[in-house]
Tab-separated table of C-alpha atoms in Angstrom:
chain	number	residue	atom	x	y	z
A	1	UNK	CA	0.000	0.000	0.000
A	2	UNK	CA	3.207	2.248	-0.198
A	3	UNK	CA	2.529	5.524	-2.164
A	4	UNK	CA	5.157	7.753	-3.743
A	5	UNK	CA	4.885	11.255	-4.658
A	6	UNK	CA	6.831	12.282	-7.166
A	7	UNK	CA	5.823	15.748	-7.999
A	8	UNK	CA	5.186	17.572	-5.079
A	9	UNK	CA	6.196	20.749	-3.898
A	10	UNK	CA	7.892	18.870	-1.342
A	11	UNK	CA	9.986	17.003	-3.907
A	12	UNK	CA	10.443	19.981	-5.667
A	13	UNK	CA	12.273	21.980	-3.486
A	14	UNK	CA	14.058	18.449	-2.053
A	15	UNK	CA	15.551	18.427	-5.332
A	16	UNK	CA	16.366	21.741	-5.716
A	17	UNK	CA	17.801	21.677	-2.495
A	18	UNK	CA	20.245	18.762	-3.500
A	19	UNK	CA	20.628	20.993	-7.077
A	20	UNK	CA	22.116	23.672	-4.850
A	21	UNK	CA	24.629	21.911	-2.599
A	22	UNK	CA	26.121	19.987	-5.375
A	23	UNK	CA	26.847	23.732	-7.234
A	24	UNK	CA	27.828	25.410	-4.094
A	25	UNK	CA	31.750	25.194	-4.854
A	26	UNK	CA	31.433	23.782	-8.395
A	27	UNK	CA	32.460	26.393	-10.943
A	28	UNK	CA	29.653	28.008	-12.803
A	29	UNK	CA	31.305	28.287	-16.232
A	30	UNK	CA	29.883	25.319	-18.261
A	31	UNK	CA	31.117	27.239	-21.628
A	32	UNK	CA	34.540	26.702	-20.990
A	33	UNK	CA	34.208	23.023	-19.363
A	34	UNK	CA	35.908	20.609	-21.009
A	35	UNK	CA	32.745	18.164	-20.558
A	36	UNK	CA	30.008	20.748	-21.808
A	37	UNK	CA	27.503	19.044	-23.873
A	38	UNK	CA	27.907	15.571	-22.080
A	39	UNK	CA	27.622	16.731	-18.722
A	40	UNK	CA	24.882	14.576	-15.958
A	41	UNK	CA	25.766	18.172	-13.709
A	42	UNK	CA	24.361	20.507	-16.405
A	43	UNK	CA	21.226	18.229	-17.259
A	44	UNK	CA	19.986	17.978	-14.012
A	45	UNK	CA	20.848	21.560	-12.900
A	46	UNK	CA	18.324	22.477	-15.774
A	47	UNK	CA	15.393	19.977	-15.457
A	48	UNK	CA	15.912	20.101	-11.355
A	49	UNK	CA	17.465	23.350	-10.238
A	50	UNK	CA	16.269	26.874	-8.899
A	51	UNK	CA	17.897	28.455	-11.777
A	52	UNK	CA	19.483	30.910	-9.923
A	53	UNK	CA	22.136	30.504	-7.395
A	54	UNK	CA	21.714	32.152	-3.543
A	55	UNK	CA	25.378	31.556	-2.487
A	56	UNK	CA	27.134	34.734	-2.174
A	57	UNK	CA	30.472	33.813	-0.315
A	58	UNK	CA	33.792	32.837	-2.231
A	59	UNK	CA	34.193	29.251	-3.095
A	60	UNK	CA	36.767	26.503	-2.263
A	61	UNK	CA	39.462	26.441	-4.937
A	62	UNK	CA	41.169	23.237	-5.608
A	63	UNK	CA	43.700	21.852	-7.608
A	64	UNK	CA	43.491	22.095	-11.234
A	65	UNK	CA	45.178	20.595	-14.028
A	66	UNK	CA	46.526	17.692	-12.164
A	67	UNK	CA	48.317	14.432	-13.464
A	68	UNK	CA	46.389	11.763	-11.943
A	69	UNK	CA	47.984	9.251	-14.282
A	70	UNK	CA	49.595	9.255	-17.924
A	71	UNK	CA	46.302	9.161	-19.654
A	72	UNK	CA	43.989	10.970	-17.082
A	73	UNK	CA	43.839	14.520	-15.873
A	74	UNK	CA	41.845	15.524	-13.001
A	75	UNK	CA	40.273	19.533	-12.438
A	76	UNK	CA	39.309	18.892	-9.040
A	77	UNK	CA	37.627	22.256	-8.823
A	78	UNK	CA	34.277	20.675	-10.799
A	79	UNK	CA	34.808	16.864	-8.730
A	80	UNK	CA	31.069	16.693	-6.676
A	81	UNK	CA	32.607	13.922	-4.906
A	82	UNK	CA	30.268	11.350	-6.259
A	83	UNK	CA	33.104	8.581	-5.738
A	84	UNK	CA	32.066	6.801	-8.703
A	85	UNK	CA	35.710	6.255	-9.897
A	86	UNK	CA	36.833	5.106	-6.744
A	87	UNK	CA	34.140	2.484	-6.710
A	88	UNK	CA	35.166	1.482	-10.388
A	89	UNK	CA	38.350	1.077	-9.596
A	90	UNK	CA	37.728	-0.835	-6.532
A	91	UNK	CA	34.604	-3.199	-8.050
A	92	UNK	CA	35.770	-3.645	-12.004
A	93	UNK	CA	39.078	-3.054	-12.060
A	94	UNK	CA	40.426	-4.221	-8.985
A	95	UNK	CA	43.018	-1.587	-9.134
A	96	UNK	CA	42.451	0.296	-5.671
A	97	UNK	CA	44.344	3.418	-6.940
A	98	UNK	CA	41.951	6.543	-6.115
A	99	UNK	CA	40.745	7.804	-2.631
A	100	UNK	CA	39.788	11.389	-1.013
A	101	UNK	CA	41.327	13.288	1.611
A	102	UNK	CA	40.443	15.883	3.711
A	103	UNK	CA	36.813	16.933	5.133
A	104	UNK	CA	33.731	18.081	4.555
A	105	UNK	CA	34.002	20.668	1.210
A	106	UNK	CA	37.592	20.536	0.883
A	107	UNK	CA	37.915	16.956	0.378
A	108	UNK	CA	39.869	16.205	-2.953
A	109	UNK	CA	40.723	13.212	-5.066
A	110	UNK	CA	43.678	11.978	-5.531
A	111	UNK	CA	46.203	8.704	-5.799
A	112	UNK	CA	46.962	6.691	-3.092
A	113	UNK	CA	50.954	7.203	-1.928
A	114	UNK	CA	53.431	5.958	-3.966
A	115	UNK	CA	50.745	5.128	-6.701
A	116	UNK	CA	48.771	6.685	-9.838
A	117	UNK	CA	46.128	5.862	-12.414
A	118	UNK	CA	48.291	3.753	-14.979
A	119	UNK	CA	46.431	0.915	-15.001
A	120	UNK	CA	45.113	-0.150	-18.815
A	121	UNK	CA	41.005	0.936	-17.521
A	122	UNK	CA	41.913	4.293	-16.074
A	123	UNK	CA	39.822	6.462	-19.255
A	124	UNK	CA	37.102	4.225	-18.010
A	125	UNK	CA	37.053	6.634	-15.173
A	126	UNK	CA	36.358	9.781	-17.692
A	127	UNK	CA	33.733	8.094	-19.125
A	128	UNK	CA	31.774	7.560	-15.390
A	129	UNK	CA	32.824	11.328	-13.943
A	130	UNK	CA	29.023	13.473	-13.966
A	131	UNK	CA	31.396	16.170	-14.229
A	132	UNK	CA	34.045	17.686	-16.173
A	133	UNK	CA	36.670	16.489	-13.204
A	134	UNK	CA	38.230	13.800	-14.527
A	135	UNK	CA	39.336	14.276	-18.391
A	136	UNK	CA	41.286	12.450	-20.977
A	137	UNK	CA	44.546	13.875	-21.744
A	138	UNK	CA	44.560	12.951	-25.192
A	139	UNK	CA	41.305	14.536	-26.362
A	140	UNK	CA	41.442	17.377	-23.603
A	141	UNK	CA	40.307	20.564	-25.145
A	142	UNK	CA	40.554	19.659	-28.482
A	143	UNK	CA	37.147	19.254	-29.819
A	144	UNK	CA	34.026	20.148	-28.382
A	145	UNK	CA	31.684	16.803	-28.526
A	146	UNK	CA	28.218	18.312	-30.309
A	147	UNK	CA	30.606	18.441	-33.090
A	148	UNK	CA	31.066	14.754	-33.766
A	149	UNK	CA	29.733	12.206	-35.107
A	150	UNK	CA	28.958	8.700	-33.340
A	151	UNK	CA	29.664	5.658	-35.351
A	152	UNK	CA	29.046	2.470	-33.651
A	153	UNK	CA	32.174	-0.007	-34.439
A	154	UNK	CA	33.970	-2.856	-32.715
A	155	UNK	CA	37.274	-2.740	-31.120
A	156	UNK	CA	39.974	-5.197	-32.754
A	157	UNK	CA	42.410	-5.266	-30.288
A	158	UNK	CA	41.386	-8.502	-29.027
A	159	UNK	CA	38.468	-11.829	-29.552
A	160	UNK	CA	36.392	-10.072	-26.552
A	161	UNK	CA	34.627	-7.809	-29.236
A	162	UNK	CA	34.123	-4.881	-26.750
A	163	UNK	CA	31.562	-2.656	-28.605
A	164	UNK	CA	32.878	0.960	-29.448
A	165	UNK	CA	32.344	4.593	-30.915
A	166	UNK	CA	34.045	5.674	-33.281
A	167	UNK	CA	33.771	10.049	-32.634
A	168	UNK	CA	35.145	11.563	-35.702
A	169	UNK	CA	34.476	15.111	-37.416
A	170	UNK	CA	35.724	16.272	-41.188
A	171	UNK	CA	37.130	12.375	-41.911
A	172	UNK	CA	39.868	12.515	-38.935
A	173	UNK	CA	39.128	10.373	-35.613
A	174	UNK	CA	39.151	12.436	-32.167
A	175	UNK	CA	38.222	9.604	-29.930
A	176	UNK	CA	37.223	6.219	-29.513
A	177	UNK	CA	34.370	5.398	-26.212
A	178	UNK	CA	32.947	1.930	-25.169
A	179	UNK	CA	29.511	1.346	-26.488
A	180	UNK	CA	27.256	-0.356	-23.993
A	181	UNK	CA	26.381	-4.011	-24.741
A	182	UNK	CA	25.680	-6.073	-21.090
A	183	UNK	CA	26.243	-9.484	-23.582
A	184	UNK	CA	29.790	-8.629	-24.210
A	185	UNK	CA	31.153	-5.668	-22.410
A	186	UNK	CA	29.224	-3.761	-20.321
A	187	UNK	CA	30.148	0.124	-20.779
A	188	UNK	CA	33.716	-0.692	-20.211
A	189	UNK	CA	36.520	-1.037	-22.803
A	190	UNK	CA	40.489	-1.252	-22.336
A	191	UNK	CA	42.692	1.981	-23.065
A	192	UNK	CA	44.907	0.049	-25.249
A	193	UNK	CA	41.581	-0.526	-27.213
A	194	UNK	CA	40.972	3.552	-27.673
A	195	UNK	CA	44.734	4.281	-29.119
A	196	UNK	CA	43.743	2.359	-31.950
A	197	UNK	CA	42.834	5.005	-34.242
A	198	UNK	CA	46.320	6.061	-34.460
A	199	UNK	CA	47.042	3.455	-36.881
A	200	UNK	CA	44.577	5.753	-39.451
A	201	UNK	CA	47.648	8.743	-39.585
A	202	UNK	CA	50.496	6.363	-38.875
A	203	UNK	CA	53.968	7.031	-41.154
A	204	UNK	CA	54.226	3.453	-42.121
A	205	UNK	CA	50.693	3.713	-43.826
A	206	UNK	CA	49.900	2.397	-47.715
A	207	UNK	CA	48.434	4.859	-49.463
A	208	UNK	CA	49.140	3.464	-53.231
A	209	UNK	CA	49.182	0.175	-54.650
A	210	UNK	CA	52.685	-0.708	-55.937
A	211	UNK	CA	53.969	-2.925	-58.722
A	212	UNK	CA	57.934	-3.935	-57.700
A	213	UNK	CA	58.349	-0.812	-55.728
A	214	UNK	CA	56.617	1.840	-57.887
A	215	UNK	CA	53.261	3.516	-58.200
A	216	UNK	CA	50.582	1.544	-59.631
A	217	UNK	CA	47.022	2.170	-61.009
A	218	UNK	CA	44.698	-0.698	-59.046
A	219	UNK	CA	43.523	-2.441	-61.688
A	220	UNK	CA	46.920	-2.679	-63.147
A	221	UNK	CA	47.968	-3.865	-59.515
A	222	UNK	CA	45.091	-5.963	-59.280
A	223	UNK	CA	45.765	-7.860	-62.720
A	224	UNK	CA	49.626	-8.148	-61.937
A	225	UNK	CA	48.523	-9.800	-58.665
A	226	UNK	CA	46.405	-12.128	-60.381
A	227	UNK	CA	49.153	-13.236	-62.991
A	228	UNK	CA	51.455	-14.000	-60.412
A	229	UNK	CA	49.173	-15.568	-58.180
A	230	UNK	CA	47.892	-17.939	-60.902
A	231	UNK	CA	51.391	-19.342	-62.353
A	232	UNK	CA	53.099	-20.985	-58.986
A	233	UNK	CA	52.612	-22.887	-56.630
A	234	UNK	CA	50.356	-20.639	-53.791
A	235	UNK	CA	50.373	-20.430	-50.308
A	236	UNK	CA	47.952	-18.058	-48.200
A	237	UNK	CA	48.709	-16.605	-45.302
A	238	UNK	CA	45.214	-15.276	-44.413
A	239	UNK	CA	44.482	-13.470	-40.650
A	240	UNK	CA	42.510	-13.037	-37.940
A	241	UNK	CA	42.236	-9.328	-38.243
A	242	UNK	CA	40.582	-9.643	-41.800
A	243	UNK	CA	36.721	-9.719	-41.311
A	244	UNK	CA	34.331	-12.113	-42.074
A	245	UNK	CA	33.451	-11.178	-45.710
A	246	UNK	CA	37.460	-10.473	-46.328
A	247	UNK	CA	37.901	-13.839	-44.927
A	248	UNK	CA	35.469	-15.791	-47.114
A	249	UNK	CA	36.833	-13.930	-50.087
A	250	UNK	CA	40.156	-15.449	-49.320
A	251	UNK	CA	39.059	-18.482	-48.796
A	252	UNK	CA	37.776	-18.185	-52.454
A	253	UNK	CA	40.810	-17.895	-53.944
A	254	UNK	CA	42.664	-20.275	-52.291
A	255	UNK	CA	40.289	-22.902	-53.458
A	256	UNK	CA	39.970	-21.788	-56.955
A	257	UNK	CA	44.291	-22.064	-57.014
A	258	UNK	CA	44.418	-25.100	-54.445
A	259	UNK	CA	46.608	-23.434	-51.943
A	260	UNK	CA	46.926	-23.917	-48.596
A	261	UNK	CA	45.908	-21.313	-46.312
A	262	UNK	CA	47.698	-20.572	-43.134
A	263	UNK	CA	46.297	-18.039	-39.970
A	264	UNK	CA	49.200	-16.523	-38.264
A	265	UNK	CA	48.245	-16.808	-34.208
A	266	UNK	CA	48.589	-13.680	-32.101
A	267	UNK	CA	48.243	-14.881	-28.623
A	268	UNK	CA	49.138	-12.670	-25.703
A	269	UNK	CA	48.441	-12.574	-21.791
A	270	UNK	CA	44.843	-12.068	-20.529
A	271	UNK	CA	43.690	-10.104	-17.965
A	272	UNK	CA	40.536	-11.839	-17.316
A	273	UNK	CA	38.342	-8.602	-18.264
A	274	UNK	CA	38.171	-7.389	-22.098
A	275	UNK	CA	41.557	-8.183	-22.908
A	276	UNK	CA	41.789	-11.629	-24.052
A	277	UNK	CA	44.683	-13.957	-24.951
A	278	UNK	CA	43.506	-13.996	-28.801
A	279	UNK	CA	44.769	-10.409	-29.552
A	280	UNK	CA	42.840	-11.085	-33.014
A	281	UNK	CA	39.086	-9.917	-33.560
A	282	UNK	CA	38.183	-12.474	-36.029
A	283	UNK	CA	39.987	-15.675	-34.946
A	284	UNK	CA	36.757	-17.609	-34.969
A	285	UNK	CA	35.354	-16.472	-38.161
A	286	UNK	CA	37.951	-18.248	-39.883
A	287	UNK	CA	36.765	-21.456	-38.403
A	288	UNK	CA	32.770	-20.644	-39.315
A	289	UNK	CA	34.329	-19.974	-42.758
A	290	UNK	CA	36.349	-22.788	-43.115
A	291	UNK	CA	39.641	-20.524	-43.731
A	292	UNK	CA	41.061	-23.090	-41.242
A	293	UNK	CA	40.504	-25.981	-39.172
A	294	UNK	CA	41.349	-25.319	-35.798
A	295	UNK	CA	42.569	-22.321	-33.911
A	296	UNK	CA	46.177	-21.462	-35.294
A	297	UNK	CA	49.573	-22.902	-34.419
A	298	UNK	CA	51.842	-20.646	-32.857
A	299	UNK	CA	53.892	-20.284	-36.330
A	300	UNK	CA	54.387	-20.913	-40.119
A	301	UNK	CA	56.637	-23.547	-39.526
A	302	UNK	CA	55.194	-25.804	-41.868
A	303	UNK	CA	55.382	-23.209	-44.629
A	304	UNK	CA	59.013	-22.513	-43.730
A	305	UNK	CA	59.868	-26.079	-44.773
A	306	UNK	CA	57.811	-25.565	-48.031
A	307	UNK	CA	59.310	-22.886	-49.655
A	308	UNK	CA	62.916	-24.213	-48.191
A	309	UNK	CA	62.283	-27.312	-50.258
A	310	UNK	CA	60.849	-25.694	-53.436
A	311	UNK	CA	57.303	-26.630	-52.997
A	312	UNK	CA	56.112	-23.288	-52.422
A	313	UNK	CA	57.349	-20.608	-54.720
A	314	UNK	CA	54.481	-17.898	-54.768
A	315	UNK	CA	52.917	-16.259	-51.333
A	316	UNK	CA	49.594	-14.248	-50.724
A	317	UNK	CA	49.552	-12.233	-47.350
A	318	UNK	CA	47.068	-10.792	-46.214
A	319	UNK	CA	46.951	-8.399	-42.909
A	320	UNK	CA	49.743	-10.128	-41.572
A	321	UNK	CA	53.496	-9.268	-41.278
A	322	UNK	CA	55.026	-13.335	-41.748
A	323	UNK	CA	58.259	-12.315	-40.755
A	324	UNK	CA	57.247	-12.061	-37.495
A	325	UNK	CA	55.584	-15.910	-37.352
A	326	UNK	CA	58.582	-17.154	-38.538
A	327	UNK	CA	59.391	-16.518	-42.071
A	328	UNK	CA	62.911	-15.278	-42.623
A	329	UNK	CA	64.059	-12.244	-45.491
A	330	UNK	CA	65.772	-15.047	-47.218
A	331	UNK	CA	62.701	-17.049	-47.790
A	332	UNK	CA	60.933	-14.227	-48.786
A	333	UNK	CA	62.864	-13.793	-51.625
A	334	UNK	CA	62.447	-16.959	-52.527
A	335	UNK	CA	58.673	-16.558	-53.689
A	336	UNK	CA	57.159	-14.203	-55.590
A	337	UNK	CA	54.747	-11.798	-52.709
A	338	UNK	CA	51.488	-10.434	-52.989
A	339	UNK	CA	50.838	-8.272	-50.033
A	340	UNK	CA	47.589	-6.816	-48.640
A	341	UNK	CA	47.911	-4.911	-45.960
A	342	UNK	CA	47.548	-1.590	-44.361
A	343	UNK	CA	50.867	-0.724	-42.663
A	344	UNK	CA	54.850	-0.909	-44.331
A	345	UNK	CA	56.345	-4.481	-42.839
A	346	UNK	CA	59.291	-6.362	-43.318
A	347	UNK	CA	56.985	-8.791	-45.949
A	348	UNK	CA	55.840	-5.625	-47.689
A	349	UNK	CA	58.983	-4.318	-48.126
A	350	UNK	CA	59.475	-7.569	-49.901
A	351	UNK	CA	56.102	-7.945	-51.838
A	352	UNK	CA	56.070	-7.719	-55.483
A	353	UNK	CA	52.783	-6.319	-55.691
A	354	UNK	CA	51.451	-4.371	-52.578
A	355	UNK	CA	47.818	-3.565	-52.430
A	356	UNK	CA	47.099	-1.210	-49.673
A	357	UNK	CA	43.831	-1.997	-47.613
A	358	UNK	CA	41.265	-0.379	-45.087
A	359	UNK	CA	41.806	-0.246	-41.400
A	360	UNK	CA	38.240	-1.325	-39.139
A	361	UNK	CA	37.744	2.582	-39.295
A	362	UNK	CA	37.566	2.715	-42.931
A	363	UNK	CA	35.460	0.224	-43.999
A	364	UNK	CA	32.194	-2.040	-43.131
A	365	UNK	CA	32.164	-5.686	-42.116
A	366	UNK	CA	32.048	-8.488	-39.169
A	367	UNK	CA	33.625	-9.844	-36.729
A	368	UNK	CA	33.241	-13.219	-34.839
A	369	UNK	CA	34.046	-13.009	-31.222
A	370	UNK	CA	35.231	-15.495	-28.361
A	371	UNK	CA	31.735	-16.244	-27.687
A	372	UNK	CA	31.025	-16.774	-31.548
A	373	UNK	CA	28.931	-13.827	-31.218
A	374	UNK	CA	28.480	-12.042	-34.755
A	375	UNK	CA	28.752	-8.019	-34.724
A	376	UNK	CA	29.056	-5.539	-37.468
A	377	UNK	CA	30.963	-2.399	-37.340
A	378	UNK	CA	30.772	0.593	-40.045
A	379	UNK	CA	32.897	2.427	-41.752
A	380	UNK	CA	33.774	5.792	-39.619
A	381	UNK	CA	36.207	7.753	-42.249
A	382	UNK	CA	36.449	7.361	-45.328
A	383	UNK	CA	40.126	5.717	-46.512
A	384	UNK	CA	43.254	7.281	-48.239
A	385	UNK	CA	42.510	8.598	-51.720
A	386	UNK	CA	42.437	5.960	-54.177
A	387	UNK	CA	42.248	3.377	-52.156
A	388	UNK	CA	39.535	0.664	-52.331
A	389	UNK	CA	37.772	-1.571	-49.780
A	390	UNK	CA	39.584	-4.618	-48.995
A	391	UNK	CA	36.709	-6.850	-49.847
A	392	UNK	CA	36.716	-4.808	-53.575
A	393	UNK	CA	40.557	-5.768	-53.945
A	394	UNK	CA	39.626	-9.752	-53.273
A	395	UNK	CA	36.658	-9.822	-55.251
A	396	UNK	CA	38.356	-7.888	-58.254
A	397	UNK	CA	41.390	-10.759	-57.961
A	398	UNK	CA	38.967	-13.610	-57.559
A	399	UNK	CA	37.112	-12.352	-60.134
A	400	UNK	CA	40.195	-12.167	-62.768
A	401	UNK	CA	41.216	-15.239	-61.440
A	402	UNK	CA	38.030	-17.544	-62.572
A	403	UNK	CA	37.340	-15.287	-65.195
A	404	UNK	CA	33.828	-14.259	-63.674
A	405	UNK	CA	32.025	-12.281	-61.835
A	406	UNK	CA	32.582	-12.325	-58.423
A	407	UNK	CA	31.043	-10.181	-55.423
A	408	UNK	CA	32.365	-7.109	-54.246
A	409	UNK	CA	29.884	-5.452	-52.315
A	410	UNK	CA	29.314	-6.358	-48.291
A	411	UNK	CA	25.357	-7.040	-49.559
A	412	UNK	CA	26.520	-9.487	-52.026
A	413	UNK	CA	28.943	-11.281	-50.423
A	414	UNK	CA	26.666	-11.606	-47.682
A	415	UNK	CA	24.106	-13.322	-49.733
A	416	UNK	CA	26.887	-15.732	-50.649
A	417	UNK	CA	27.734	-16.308	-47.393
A	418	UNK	CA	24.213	-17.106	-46.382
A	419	UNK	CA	24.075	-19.938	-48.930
A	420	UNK	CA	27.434	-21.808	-48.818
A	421	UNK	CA	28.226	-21.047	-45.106
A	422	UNK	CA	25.522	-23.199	-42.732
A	423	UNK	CA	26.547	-20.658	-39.725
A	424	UNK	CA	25.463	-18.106	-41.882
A	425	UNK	CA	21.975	-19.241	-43.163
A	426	UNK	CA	19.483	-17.084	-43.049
A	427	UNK	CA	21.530	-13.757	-42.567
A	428	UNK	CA	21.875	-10.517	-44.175
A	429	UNK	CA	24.507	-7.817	-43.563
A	430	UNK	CA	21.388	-5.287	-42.457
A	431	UNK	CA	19.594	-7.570	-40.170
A	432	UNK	CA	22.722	-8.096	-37.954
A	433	UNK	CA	21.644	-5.785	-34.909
A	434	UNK	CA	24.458	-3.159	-34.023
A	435	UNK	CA	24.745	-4.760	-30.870
């Protein structure tokens, strides 16, 4: 028989009373905040507050601009003491690392003695603060958020699949923020994860396709690709970072030219949370697509011993630097290398034919994670001038190579996919739900 009243003039003034603590010492200069258009603070201030402030004396200044840790920055001035990053550190990440001191109104956060926020969940923290307290160091000032766009994506840092935004503006990435999925990660995601989008402006990037070391139109790159590929004895060293449709594709080939295909296994320590041992997003799909067997061996020892003896004299890589599962610069000079990648690697360096490719940011597709949970992410950016979507590269060389029409859009591929994969039946790229 309980009854609640929530709309009283009791209430009312209970709330606005609450309203007017919190703001007592917190600075009243939301233009200039840091979290201004994401702040909790703000929105309740203007569906619960007076609307005018009755505080007349000075208030408490605190620290600003302080180095909590190498990723987070803390203006305690704007902290309401809410403790919610204590308790995350304490309950998720069992990193015990933040704690107040003082009394009363001039308590202030800070690190324990001897320690600081370092550990690989600290932006986690950012994410939680109400406020504009706690603030990433990296994106700090340099964008204000009603500017962005959202695109939902998936982090492929590891098999966990942790569900991300992708916050970009003009074609150039500002930030990356966990995307809330209970099923796979919560609201959490690793900072590791977020530094990602670096990759997009990195130095070593391809941004032409490249016939023995020089400039190449694509379908020029594309045919010289399929010439070589098509006249030796093939190999395919396929990954776990290409998605499902790029994996498929490959898979393709390698039937059509009856070469064996070989996943080079990244496998790292855990930490029991969203960082799992597979540091590969799409491990699994390549057993749903049949691009191998079993999960990978630790490296391409068994192709070493192939192209030592002769057997193997032509290579397709894809995503993957070999050198560093075991192939050596003298048996790369031994075949004759296709390369599709994104980055400059010892095996590009080597390649006879490079064809640059599209990072996760830059493109559309799946991944399968540790669970064998299917999730799409989208394309963010759009890629380098010129280039072309990695599944539009495979299905322009599998197309040449069975002289044929072959599909190169995520729509068509899909439909394939749905009728020669069983795990697949029934499914089309639109109806996978963006969680």
């Amino acid at each position: 028989g309980m009854r609640i009243k929530t709309e009283s003039d009791l209430v009312k003034d209970c709330r606005e009373g609450v309203m007017e603590f919190l703001l007592v010492n917190h600075p009243l200069d939301c233009p200039i905040c840091d979290q201004a258009g994401e702040c909790s603070l703000q929105e309740f201030a203007m569906d619960y507050g007076r609307g005018y402030s009755r505080y007349q004396e000075r208030k408490n200044v605190k620290p600003k601009r302080t180095r909590l840790g190498p990723r987070v920055t803390l203006d305690d001035e704007r902290c309401i003491l809410c403790s919610r990053c204590i308790r995350f550190g304490q309950e998720i990440a069992d990193e015990d690392v933040l704690g107040f001191v003082d009394r009363g109104s001039f308590s202030t956060l800070t690190c324990h003695p001897n320690r600081e926020l370092d550990h690989n969940y600290s932006l986690n923290t950012v994410d939680i603060c109400p406020v504009g307290a706690l603030t990433s160091t990296d994106f700090r000032f340099k964008m204000r958020v009603w500017f962005l766009k959202e695109t939902p994506s998936i982090c492929a840092e590891s098999s966990i699949g942790t569900n991300t935004n992708i916050w970009s503006r003009e074609g150039i990435i500002h930030r990356i923020t966990p995307r809330c999925n209970d099923a796979v990660n919560d609201t959490w995601m690793t900072d590791s994860g977020r530094e990602l989008y670096s990759q997009v402006e990195a130095k070593t990037r391809h941004k032409s396709f490249r016939i023995d070391g020089n400039p190449a139109d694509a379908n020029d790159a594309v045919q010289e690709a399929a010439r070589i590929l098509g006249s030796g004895n093939l190999a395919v060293v396929a990954s776990g970072h290409q998605s499902v449709e790029e994996q498929f594709l490959t898979k393709k080939i390698a039937n059509h030219l009856a070469a064996q295909t070989h996943i080079v296994r990244h496998w790292d320590e855990g930490d029991e949370l969203l960082l799992s041992e597979d540091r590969t997003p799409n491990t699994r799909g390549a057993l749903l697509t049949g691009l191998t067997d079993a999960l990978p061996a630790e490296s391409l020892s068994a192709l070493t011993a192939k192209i030592d003896s002769g057997d193997i004299d032509t290579l397709l890589v894809c995503s993957e630097d070999a050198t560093t599962a075991g192939l050596s610069a003298d048996q790369l000079d031994k075949v004759k290398l296709i390369h599709l990648g994104t980055h400059s690697t010892d095996t590009s360096e080597a390649a006879h034919v490079i064809l640059p490719g599209l990072t996760v940011f830059e493109k559309n597709g799946t991944f399968v994670n540790l669970n064998f949970r299917l999730q799409k992410f989208q394309q963010a950016i759009p890629g380098p001038a010129g280039l072309l979507p990695d599944i539009m590269l495979l299905g322009k060389l599998l197309a040449t190579l069975v002289e044929s029409d072959a599909p190169t859009n995520i729509n068509t591929i899909w439909q394939a996919l749905a009728n020669e994969v069983p795990a697949f039946e029934g499914i089309n790229f639109s109806s996978i739900p963006a969680d």
